[in-house]
Coordinates of C-alpha atoms and ligand atoms in Angstrom, one line a residue:
M1 CA 66.2 34.3 35.5
K2 CA 67.6 35.1 39.0
K3 CA 70.8 37.0 39.3
I4 CA 73.1 36.1 42.2
A5 CA 76.3 37.3 43.7
V6 CA 78.9 35.1 45.4
L7 CA 80.9 36.7 48.1
G8 CA 84.2 34.9 48.7
F9 CA 85.6 32.8 45.8
G10 CA 87.4 30.3 47.9
T11 CA 86.8 26.5 48.4
V12 CA 83.0 26.7 48.8
G13 CA 82.3 29.9 46.7
S14 CA 84.2 28.5 43.7
G15 CA 82.3 25.2 44.1
V16 CA 79.0 27.2 44.1
V17 CA 79.9 29.0 40.8
E18 CA 81.0 25.7 39.2
T19 CA 77.9 23.9 40.3
I20 CA 75.6 26.5 38.8
D21 CA 77.5 26.0 35.5
I22 CA 77.7 22.2 35.6
N23 CA 74.0 21.8 36.4
A24 CA 72.8 24.8 34.4
D25 CA 70.2 22.8 32.4
V26 CA 68.4 21.2 35.4
I27 CA 68.7 24.3 37.5
T28 CA 67.0 26.2 34.7
Q29 CA 64.2 23.6 34.3
R30 CA 63.6 23.7 38.0
T31 CA 63.9 27.4 38.8
G32 CA 63.7 29.3 35.5
G33 CA 67.4 29.9 35.6
I34 CA 70.1 31.2 38.0
T35 CA 73.1 33.1 36.8
V36 CA 76.1 34.5 38.7
K37 CA 76.4 38.2 38.0
Y38 CA 79.2 39.0 40.4
I39 CA 81.9 37.4 42.4
V40 CA 83.2 39.5 45.2
D41 CA 86.7 38.6 46.6
V42 CA 89.7 40.5 48.0
R43 CA 91.9 38.7 45.4
D44 CA 92.0 38.8 41.6
F45 CA 91.6 35.6 39.7
P46 CA 93.1 36.4 36.3
D47 CA 93.3 32.8 35.2
S48 CA 89.8 31.9 36.2
P49 CA 87.1 31.4 33.5
Y50 CA 85.0 33.6 35.8
A51 CA 87.6 36.4 36.0
A52 CA 85.2 38.8 34.3
L53 CA 82.7 38.5 37.1
V54 CA 85.1 39.3 39.9
T55 CA 85.0 42.6 41.7
K56 CA 86.5 43.8 45.0
D57 CA 83.7 46.2 45.7
F58 CA 80.7 44.8 47.5
S59 CA 78.7 48.0 47.1
V60 CA 78.3 47.1 43.4
V61 CA 76.3 44.1 44.5
E62 CA 74.5 46.0 47.3
N63 CA 73.3 48.7 44.9
D64 CA 72.3 46.4 41.9
P65 CA 68.6 45.7 42.1
E66 CA 69.0 42.9 39.6
V67 CA 70.8 40.8 42.3
S68 CA 68.1 39.1 44.4
I69 CA 70.2 36.4 46.1
V70 CA 73.6 36.8 47.7
V71 CA 75.8 33.7 48.6
E72 CA 78.1 34.5 51.5
T73 CA 81.1 32.1 51.5
I74 CA 83.7 34.3 53.1
G75 CA 83.5 32.9 56.6
G76 CA 84.0 34.4 60.0
I77 CA 82.0 37.0 61.8
G78 CA 83.8 40.2 60.5
V79 CA 83.1 41.4 57.0
A80 CA 80.7 38.4 56.4
Y81 CA 78.4 39.8 59.1
D82 CA 78.5 43.3 57.6
F83 CA 77.9 42.2 54.0
T84 CA 75.1 39.8 55.2
K85 CA 73.3 42.6 57.0
R86 CA 73.7 45.0 54.1
S87 CA 72.4 42.5 51.6
L88 CA 69.3 41.7 53.7
K89 CA 68.6 45.4 54.2
A90 CA 68.9 45.9 50.5
G91 CA 66.1 43.3 50.1
K92 CA 68.3 40.4 48.9
S93 CA 68.0 36.9 50.3
V94 CA 71.3 35.4 51.7
V95 CA 72.5 31.8 51.6
T96 CA 75.6 30.8 53.6
S97 CA 77.8 28.0 54.7
N98 CA 79.2 30.1 57.5
K99 CA 78.4 28.3 60.8
E100 CA 80.3 30.7 62.9
L101 CA 78.1 33.6 61.7
V102 CA 74.9 31.6 62.0
A103 CA 75.8 30.3 65.5
T104 CA 76.7 33.9 66.7
Y105 CA 74.2 36.2 65.0
G106 CA 71.7 33.7 63.5
Y107 CA 68.6 35.1 65.2
E108 CA 69.4 38.7 64.4
L109 CA 70.0 37.9 60.7
M110 CA 66.8 35.9 60.5
A111 CA 64.8 38.7 62.1
L112 CA 66.4 41.2 59.6
A113 CA 65.5 38.8 56.7
K114 CA 61.9 38.6 57.9
E115 CA 61.7 42.4 58.3
N116 CA 62.8 42.8 54.7
G117 CA 60.6 40.0 53.3
V118 CA 63.5 37.9 52.3
S119 CA 65.2 34.7 53.4
Y120 CA 68.4 33.7 55.3
L121 CA 69.3 30.0 54.6
F122 CA 72.2 28.0 55.9
E123 CA 71.7 24.3 55.1
A124 CA 75.4 23.9 54.4
S125 CA 76.4 25.3 57.8
V126 CA 75.9 21.9 59.5
G127 CA 76.9 18.6 57.9
G128 CA 78.2 20.3 54.7
G129 CA 76.6 18.3 51.9
V130 CA 74.5 16.1 54.2
P131 CA 70.8 17.2 54.1
L132 CA 70.0 17.8 57.7
L133 CA 68.5 21.1 58.7
R134 CA 65.6 21.1 56.2
P135 CA 64.7 17.5 56.8
L136 CA 64.8 18.1 60.5
K137 CA 62.2 20.9 60.2
T138 CA 60.1 19.4 57.4
C139 CA 60.2 15.6 57.2
L140 CA 60.4 15.3 61.0
N141 CA 58.0 18.0 61.8
G142 CA 55.4 15.5 63.2
D143 CA 57.8 14.3 65.8
V144 CA 59.1 15.6 69.2
I145 CA 62.9 15.6 68.8
K146 CA 64.3 13.8 71.9
E147 CA 68.0 13.8 71.0
I148 CA 70.5 14.6 68.3
Y149 CA 74.1 13.3 68.4
G150 CA 76.7 12.7 65.8
I151 CA 80.0 13.4 64.2
L152 CA 79.8 17.0 63.1
N153 CA 83.4 17.6 62.2
G154 CA 85.2 15.6 59.4
T155 CA 88.7 16.7 60.3
T156 CA 88.6 15.3 63.8
N157 CA 86.9 12.2 62.6
Y158 CA 89.7 11.7 60.1
I159 CA 92.3 12.1 62.9
L160 CA 90.5 9.7 65.2
T161 CA 90.0 7.1 62.4
Q162 CA 93.8 7.3 61.7
M163 CA 94.5 6.8 65.4
F164 CA 92.2 3.7 65.5
Q165 CA 93.0 2.1 62.2
N166 CA 96.8 2.8 61.9
G167 CA 97.8 3.2 65.6
V168 CA 99.3 6.6 65.0
S169 CA 99.4 9.4 67.6
F170 CA 97.2 12.5 67.6
A171 CA 100.1 14.6 66.5
E172 CA 101.0 12.3 63.5
A173 CA 97.4 12.0 62.5
L174 CA 96.9 15.8 62.6
A175 CA 100.0 16.3 60.4
T176 CA 98.6 13.9 57.8
A177 CA 95.2 15.6 57.9
Q178 CA 97.0 19.0 57.3
A179 CA 99.2 17.5 54.4
L180 CA 96.0 16.2 52.7
G181 CA 94.2 19.6 53.1
Y182 CA 91.6 18.2 55.5
S183 CA 92.7 20.6 58.2
E184 CA 93.5 24.2 58.1
A185 CA 96.9 25.6 58.9
D186 CA 95.5 26.6 62.4
P187 CA 93.6 23.5 63.4
T188 CA 92.4 24.9 66.7
A189 CA 88.7 25.4 65.7
D190 CA 88.5 21.8 64.6
V191 CA 90.6 19.9 67.2
E192 CA 89.4 21.8 70.2
G193 CA 85.7 21.3 69.2
H194 CA 84.8 24.9 68.4
D195 CA 83.5 24.0 65.0
A196 CA 81.4 21.2 66.3
C197 CA 80.2 23.5 69.0
R198 CA 78.9 26.0 66.5
K199 CA 77.0 23.2 64.7
A200 CA 75.6 21.9 67.9
C201 CA 74.4 25.4 68.7
I202 CA 72.6 25.6 65.3
L203 CA 71.0 22.2 65.7
T204 CA 69.8 23.0 69.2
S205 CA 68.5 26.5 68.2
L206 CA 66.6 24.9 65.3
V207 CA 64.9 22.3 67.6
T208 CA 64.2 24.7 70.5
G209 CA 63.3 27.7 68.4
T210 CA 65.5 29.9 70.5
H211 CA 69.1 31.0 69.8
I212 CA 71.6 28.9 71.8
T213 CA 74.8 30.8 72.3
Q214 CA 78.2 29.0 72.3
D215 CA 78.8 29.7 76.0
K216 CA 75.8 27.4 76.7
V217 CA 77.4 24.5 74.9
P218 CA 80.6 23.3 76.6
A219 CA 83.1 21.9 74.1
K220 CA 86.0 19.6 74.6
G221 CA 88.1 18.6 71.7
I222 CA 90.3 15.7 70.8
S223 CA 93.9 17.0 71.5
G224 CA 93.9 15.0 74.8
V225 CA 93.0 11.6 73.2
A226 CA 95.9 9.3 73.8
L227 CA 96.8 6.1 72.0
E228 CA 96.3 4.2 75.3
D229 CA 92.7 5.4 75.3
V230 CA 92.3 4.1 71.8
E231 CA 93.7 0.7 72.8
Y232 CA 91.4 0.4 75.8
A233 CA 88.4 1.5 73.8
A234 CA 89.2 -1.2 71.1
Q235 CA 89.5 -3.9 73.8
L236 CA 86.1 -3.0 75.2
G237 CA 84.5 -3.2 71.7
Y238 CA 84.3 0.6 71.4
T239 CA 85.7 3.3 69.2
I240 CA 86.3 7.0 70.1
K241 CA 84.3 9.7 68.3
L242 CA 84.1 13.4 68.8
L243 CA 80.3 13.9 69.2
G244 CA 78.1 16.9 69.4
R245 CA 75.2 15.9 71.5
C246 CA 71.9 17.7 72.1
V247 CA 69.3 16.1 74.6
F248 CA 65.9 17.6 74.8
E249 CA 64.2 16.8 78.1
G250 CA 61.7 18.5 80.4
G251 CA 61.6 21.7 78.3
K252 CA 65.4 22.1 78.5
A253 CA 68.1 21.5 76.0
Y254 CA 71.3 19.9 77.2
S255 CA 74.1 20.3 74.6
Y256 CA 77.7 19.7 74.6
V257 CA 80.7 18.5 72.4
A258 CA 83.2 15.9 73.7
P259 CA 85.0 12.8 72.6
H260 CA 83.0 9.7 73.5
L261 CA 83.6 6.0 73.6
V262 CA 81.0 4.7 71.2
S263 CA 80.0 1.0 71.1
R264 CA 80.6 -0.7 67.8
N265 CA 76.9 -1.6 67.8
E266 CA 76.0 2.0 67.3
L267 CA 75.5 3.4 63.8
V268 CA 77.9 6.3 64.3
S269 CA 80.8 4.0 65.2
G270 CA 81.0 3.1 61.6
V271 CA 81.3 6.6 60.3
N272 CA 85.0 7.0 59.5
G273 CA 87.5 9.2 57.7
V274 CA 86.2 12.7 56.9
M275 CA 82.6 11.6 56.8
N276 CA 79.8 13.0 59.1
G277 CA 77.0 11.0 60.6
I278 CA 74.2 12.5 62.7
V279 CA 71.6 10.5 64.6
V280 CA 68.2 12.1 65.2
K281 CA 65.9 10.5 67.7
G282 CA 62.2 11.4 67.5
N283 CA 59.4 10.1 69.7
I284 CA 57.5 8.7 66.8
V285 CA 60.1 7.9 64.1
G286 CA 62.6 6.4 66.5
E287 CA 66.2 6.6 65.4
T288 CA 67.3 8.0 62.0
M289 CA 70.8 8.7 60.7
F290 CA 72.0 11.3 58.2
Y291 CA 75.3 10.4 56.7
G292 CA 77.6 11.9 54.1
A293 CA 80.3 14.4 53.2
G294 CA 80.4 16.9 55.9
A295 CA 82.7 19.3 54.1
G296 CA 84.6 19.8 50.9
K297 CA 84.2 22.0 47.9
M298 CA 81.5 20.3 45.9
P299 CA 79.4 18.6 48.7
T300 CA 79.1 21.9 50.5
A301 CA 78.3 23.7 47.3
S302 CA 75.6 21.2 46.7
A303 CA 73.8 22.3 49.9
V304 CA 74.4 26.0 49.2
V305 CA 73.0 25.8 45.6
A306 CA 70.0 23.8 46.9
D307 CA 69.2 26.8 49.2
V308 CA 69.6 29.2 46.3
T309 CA 67.2 27.1 44.2
A310 CA 64.7 27.0 47.2
I311 CA 64.7 30.8 47.3
A312 CA 64.5 31.1 43.5
T313 CA 61.4 29.0 43.4
N314 CA 59.7 30.4 46.6
V315 CA 61.0 33.5 48.2
R316 CA 59.6 32.6 51.6
A317 CA 61.2 29.2 51.7
G318 CA 63.4 30.3 54.6
E319 CA 60.6 30.2 57.1
C320 CA 61.4 26.8 58.4
F321 CA 64.9 28.1 59.3
E322 CA 63.8 30.3 62.1
W323 CA 64.5 30.9 65.8
S324 CA 64.1 33.8 68.2
A325 CA 66.5 35.7 70.5
P326 CA 68.4 33.8 73.3
S327 CA 66.2 32.7 76.2
D328 CA 66.8 30.5 79.2
V329 CA 66.2 27.0 77.8
S330 CA 69.6 25.5 78.3
G331 CA 70.2 22.9 81.0
D332 CA 73.6 21.9 82.4
P333 CA 74.9 19.0 80.3
A334 CA 77.0 17.9 83.4
E335 CA 73.7 16.6 84.8
L336 CA 73.2 14.1 81.9
K337 CA 73.7 10.5 83.1
T338 CA 75.8 8.0 81.1
K339 CA 78.4 5.3 81.7
W340 CA 82.0 6.7 81.8
F341 CA 85.3 5.2 80.9
V342 CA 88.0 6.7 83.2
R343 CA 91.7 6.1 83.5
V344 CA 93.3 7.2 86.8
R345 CA 96.8 7.0 88.2
G346 CA 96.7 4.5 91.0
E347 CA 93.7 2.3 92.1
L348 CA 90.1 3.1 92.8
E349 CA 87.4 1.0 94.3
A350 CA 85.7 -0.4 91.2
E351 CA 84.7 -3.6 89.5
L352 CA 86.7 -3.3 86.3
A353 CA 90.3 -2.3 86.4
G354 CA 93.3 -2.9 84.1
T355 CA 96.7 -1.5 84.7
A356 CA 99.4 0.1 82.5
D357 CA 102.2 2.1 83.9
G358 CA 100.4 2.5 87.2
V359 CA 97.3 3.7 85.4
S360 CA 94.0 1.9 86.1
A361 CA 91.0 1.9 83.8
Y362 CA 87.4 1.7 84.9
V363 CA 83.9 1.7 83.3
T364 CA 81.4 3.3 85.7
A365 CA 77.7 2.8 86.3
E366 CA 75.4 5.4 84.7
M367 CA 76.1 8.8 86.5
S368 CA 76.3 12.5 85.8
E369 CA 79.5 14.3 85.4
K370 CA 78.9 15.9 88.8
E371 CA 78.5 12.5 90.4
L372 CA 81.6 11.3 88.6
Q373 CA 83.6 14.2 89.9
T374 CA 82.6 13.2 93.4
V375 CA 83.6 9.6 92.8
L376 CA 86.9 10.7 91.4
S377 CA 87.7 13.4 94.0
G378 CA 91.3 13.1 95.1
A379 CA 92.2 10.8 92.2
E380 CA 94.6 11.8 89.5
V381 CA 92.4 11.6 86.4
V382 CA 94.3 10.7 83.2
S383 CA 91.2 10.6 81.0
A384 CA 87.4 10.5 81.3
Y385 CA 85.0 9.8 78.4
R386 CA 81.2 9.5 78.3
M387 CA 80.1 6.2 76.7
I388 CA 77.4 5.7 74.2
G389 CA 75.9 2.2 73.8
Ligands
NAP1 N1 85.6 24.3 53.1 C1 84.7 23.5 53.5 O1 84.6 22.4 53.2 C2 83.5 24.1 54.2 C3 82.4 23.3 54.6 C4 81.3 23.8 55.2 C5 81.2 25.1 55.6 N2 82.4 25.9 55.3 C6 82.3 27.3 55.7 O2 82.1 28.1 54.5 C7 82.8 29.3 54.6 C8 83.9 29.5 53.5 O3 84.8 28.4 53.7 P1 85.9 28.2 52.6 O4 86.6 26.9 53.0 O5 85.3 28.3 51.2 O6 86.9 29.4 52.9 P2 88.0 30.0 51.9 O7 88.5 28.9 51.0 O8 89.1 30.6 52.8 O9 87.3 31.1 51.1 C9 87.0 32.3 51.5 C10 87.2 33.3 50.4 O10 86.8 34.6 50.8 C11 87.8 35.5 50.5 N3 87.7 36.8 51.3 C12 88.4 37.1 52.5 N4 88.0 38.3 52.9 C13 87.2 38.8 52.0 C14 86.5 40.0 51.8 N5 86.6 41.0 52.7 N6 85.7 40.2 50.8 C15 85.5 39.2 49.9 N7 86.2 38.0 50.0 C16 86.9 37.8 51.0 C17 89.1 34.8 50.8 O11 90.2 35.4 50.2 P3 91.6 35.1 50.9 O12 91.9 33.7 50.8 O13 92.6 36.0 50.2 O14 91.5 35.5 52.4 C18 88.7 33.5 50.1 O15 89.0 33.5 48.7 C19 83.3 29.3 56.1 O16 82.5 29.9 56.9 C20 83.5 27.8 56.4 O17 83.5 27.6 57.8 C21 83.4 25.4 54.6

């Protein structure tokens, strides 16, 4: 029987504790048994059926040799970083859903885990309940990964879907997302692309085997997406999606996050609402897509508990989640060539132009962002999106 502690009894942490209860029978069959010995949180939960397990003192966990696995679902890079390091140093494996921590200190924490003969696993940090990181490193291990792109953030996908399907503005769609609990009170990390950026960093790090820092992955969010863009995209047979994209070419990784016009023929164009959909292109397998609930209490708990069971059955299971300290493998994504959809105030020399309120819209030939900037120099650019498909 493995004893675990759950740090942070919020959305994901409470889902983890409940999952271990709901699926106790099969988890016992598969692992010999997992039981939650402590829940660490800053709050009390007097009405919870798990109230007796709650403590505010992390050192109780740290100093208890019976606890072999710690689940960190606090979030952020403050106390979560401290508790993770202390757990690993105390010889306990750590499982997390905390993408910010993995994207910021992943390599250091993985090295610390290795040094202490334990694991640091984070399947839930990208794609929530969608199995992605482990399949990428196991089922696709015979391939050279050429590209990964997809919808990595459910909140922004919900907002864009609302704009497309119901013709509502960004601000109205954001308000609905907040009312439904899909978006946090401060939506900045989601709408400005920071959350998707952290996930793109994790995916790129996993593929390159070297830690990719957030400053190497430029991120643009969706707050500038206008209903006019949505209308033009629909007329062209496209939709608008916030994509994290990582292209692996010539020994370099080109990663970025930005809203794209995606052809309706592409698989990710049909990924709507809060769902995530990630396309992985390998040189042998071709194109595969991973689809499912990218967030939410139980889907995310599903991935966390799977990591816990992996450790419970094989303490070294974490070895496929591994990369080294940052090194110079990042290329400039501005060099990647795609078609572009641009709207400018006034007219440009181009084949395709529509007009609305003095604004002209164009689809360009394939070109890099740098080449586009040269073409558009002097023009007043209203919006510019890369196109997929
Ligand atoms: N929610 C999702 O669907 C989802 C999906 C994938 C990944 N994630 C990631 O999973 C992590 C947790 O997310 P969440 O949504 O579960 O967050 P949450 O609901 O805010 O839960 C975090 C919990 O940790 C508690 N906490 C804060 N400081 C603490 C401390 N010093 N010691 C112990 N507990 C502390 C919080 O208490 P207070 O509320 O009092 O601060 C809260 O109960 C984040 O990194 C998030 O990005 C979440």
